[in-house]
Tab-separated table of C-alpha atoms in Angstrom:
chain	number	residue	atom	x	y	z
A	1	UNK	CA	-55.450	-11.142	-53.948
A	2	UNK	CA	-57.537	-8.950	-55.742
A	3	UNK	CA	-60.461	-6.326	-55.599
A	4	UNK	CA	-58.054	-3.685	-53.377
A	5	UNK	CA	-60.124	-0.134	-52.870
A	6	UNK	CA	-60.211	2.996	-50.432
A	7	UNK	CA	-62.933	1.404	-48.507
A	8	UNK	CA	-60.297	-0.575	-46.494
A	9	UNK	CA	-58.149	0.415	-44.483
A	10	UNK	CA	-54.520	0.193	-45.302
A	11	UNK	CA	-54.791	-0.755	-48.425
A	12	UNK	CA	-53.604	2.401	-50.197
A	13	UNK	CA	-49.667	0.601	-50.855
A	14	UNK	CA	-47.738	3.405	-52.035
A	15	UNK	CA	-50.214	5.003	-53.889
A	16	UNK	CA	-51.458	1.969	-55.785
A	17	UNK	CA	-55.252	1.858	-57.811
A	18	UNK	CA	-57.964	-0.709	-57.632
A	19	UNK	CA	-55.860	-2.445	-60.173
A	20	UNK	CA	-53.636	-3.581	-57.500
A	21	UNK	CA	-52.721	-7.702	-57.504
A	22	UNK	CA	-50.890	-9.152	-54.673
A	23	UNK	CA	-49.555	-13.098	-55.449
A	24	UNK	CA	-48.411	-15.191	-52.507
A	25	UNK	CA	-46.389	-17.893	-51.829
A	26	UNK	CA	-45.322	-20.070	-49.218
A	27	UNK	CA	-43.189	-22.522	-49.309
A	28	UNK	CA	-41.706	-24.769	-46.803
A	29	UNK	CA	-37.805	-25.062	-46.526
A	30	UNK	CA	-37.069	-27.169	-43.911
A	31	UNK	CA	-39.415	-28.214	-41.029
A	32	UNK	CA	-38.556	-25.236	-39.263
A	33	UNK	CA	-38.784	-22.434	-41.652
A	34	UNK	CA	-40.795	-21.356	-44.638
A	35	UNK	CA	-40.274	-19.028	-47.394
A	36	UNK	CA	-42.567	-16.111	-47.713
A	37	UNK	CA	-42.954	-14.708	-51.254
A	38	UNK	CA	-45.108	-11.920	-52.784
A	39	UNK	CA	-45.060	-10.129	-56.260
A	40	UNK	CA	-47.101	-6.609	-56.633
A	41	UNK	CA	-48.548	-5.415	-59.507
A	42	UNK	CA	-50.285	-2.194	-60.240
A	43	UNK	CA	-49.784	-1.229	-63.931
A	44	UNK	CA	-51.165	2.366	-63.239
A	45	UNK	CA	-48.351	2.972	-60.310
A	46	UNK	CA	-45.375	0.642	-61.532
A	47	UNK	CA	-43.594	0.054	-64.799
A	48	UNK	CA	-43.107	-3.745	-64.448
A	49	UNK	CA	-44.214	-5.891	-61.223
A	50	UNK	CA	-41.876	-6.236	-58.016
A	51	UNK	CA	-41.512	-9.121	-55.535
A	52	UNK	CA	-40.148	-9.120	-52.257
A	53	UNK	CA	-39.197	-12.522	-50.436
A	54	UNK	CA	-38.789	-13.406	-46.235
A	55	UNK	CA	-37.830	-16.370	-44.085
A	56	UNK	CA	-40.389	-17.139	-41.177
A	57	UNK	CA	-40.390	-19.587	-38.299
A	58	UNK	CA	-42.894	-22.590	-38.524
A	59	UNK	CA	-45.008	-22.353	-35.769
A	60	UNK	CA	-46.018	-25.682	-34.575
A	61	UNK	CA	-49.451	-25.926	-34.753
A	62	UNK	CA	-52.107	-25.295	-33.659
A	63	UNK	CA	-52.045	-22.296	-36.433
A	64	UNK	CA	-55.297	-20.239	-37.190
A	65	UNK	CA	-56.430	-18.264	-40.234
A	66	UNK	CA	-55.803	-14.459	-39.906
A	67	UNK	CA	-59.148	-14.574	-41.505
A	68	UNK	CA	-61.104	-16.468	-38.960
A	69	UNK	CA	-59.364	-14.964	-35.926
A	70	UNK	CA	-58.274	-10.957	-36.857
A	71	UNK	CA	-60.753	-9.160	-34.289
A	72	UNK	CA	-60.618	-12.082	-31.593
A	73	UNK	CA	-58.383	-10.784	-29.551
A	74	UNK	CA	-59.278	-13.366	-26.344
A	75	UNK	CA	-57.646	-15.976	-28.905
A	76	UNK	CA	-54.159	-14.144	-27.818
A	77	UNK	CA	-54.908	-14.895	-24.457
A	78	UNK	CA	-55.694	-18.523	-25.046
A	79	UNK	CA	-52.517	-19.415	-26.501
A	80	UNK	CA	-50.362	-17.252	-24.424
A	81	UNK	CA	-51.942	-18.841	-21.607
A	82	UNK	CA	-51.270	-22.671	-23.262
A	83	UNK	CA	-47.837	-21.576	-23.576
A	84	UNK	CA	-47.358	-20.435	-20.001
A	85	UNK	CA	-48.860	-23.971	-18.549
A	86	UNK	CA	-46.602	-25.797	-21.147
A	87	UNK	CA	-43.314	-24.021	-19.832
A	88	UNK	CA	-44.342	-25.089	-16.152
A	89	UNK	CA	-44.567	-28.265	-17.105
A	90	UNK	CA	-48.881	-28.888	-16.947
A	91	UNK	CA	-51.064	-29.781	-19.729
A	92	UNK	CA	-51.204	-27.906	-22.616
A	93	UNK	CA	-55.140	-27.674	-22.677
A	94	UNK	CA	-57.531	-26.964	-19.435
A	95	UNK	CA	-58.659	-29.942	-17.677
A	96	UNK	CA	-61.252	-32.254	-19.326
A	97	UNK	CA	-60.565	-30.482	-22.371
A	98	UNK	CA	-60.091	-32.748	-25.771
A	99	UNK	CA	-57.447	-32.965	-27.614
């Protein structure tokens, strides 16, 4: 990721410039957990690069894009409420609803 600036928010890291490069990676483990991995790079705020690594959950699907879903916040609700009719046993989806 690329093209970082003061005209978002939270995207001042640390005091890093517009010359700020973020590199993902995910890679799966097992079926039930994946390895989060990310090297920064700034050369006007850090002498070399610098990665940091995490193991998440899988979350069984269905999983949406950050991208498509960050200011939808009835899409919480949705799968909270999926996940409360599961647990009691009912259908994951409303009635008449496809799959």
């Amino acid at each position: 990721t690329t093209n970082f600036n003061d005209k978002s928010p939270g995207t001042n890291y640390q005091g890093s410039t517009d010359a700020l490069k973020m590199t993902e990676r995910f890679t799966l483990i097992n079926p039930t957990t994946i390895k989060y991995e990310y090297t920064i790079e700034d050369p006007h705020t850090w002498t070399r690069p610098w990665s940091a690594e995490a193991l998440v959950p899988r979350i069984p699907p269905p999983l949406f894009e950050f991208a498509c879903h960050e200011q939808n916040y009835g899409l919480m609700n949705v799968v909270m409420g999926a996940q409360v009719r599961e647990k009691e046993g009912g259908p994951a989806a409303a009635p008449g609803a496809e799959r």
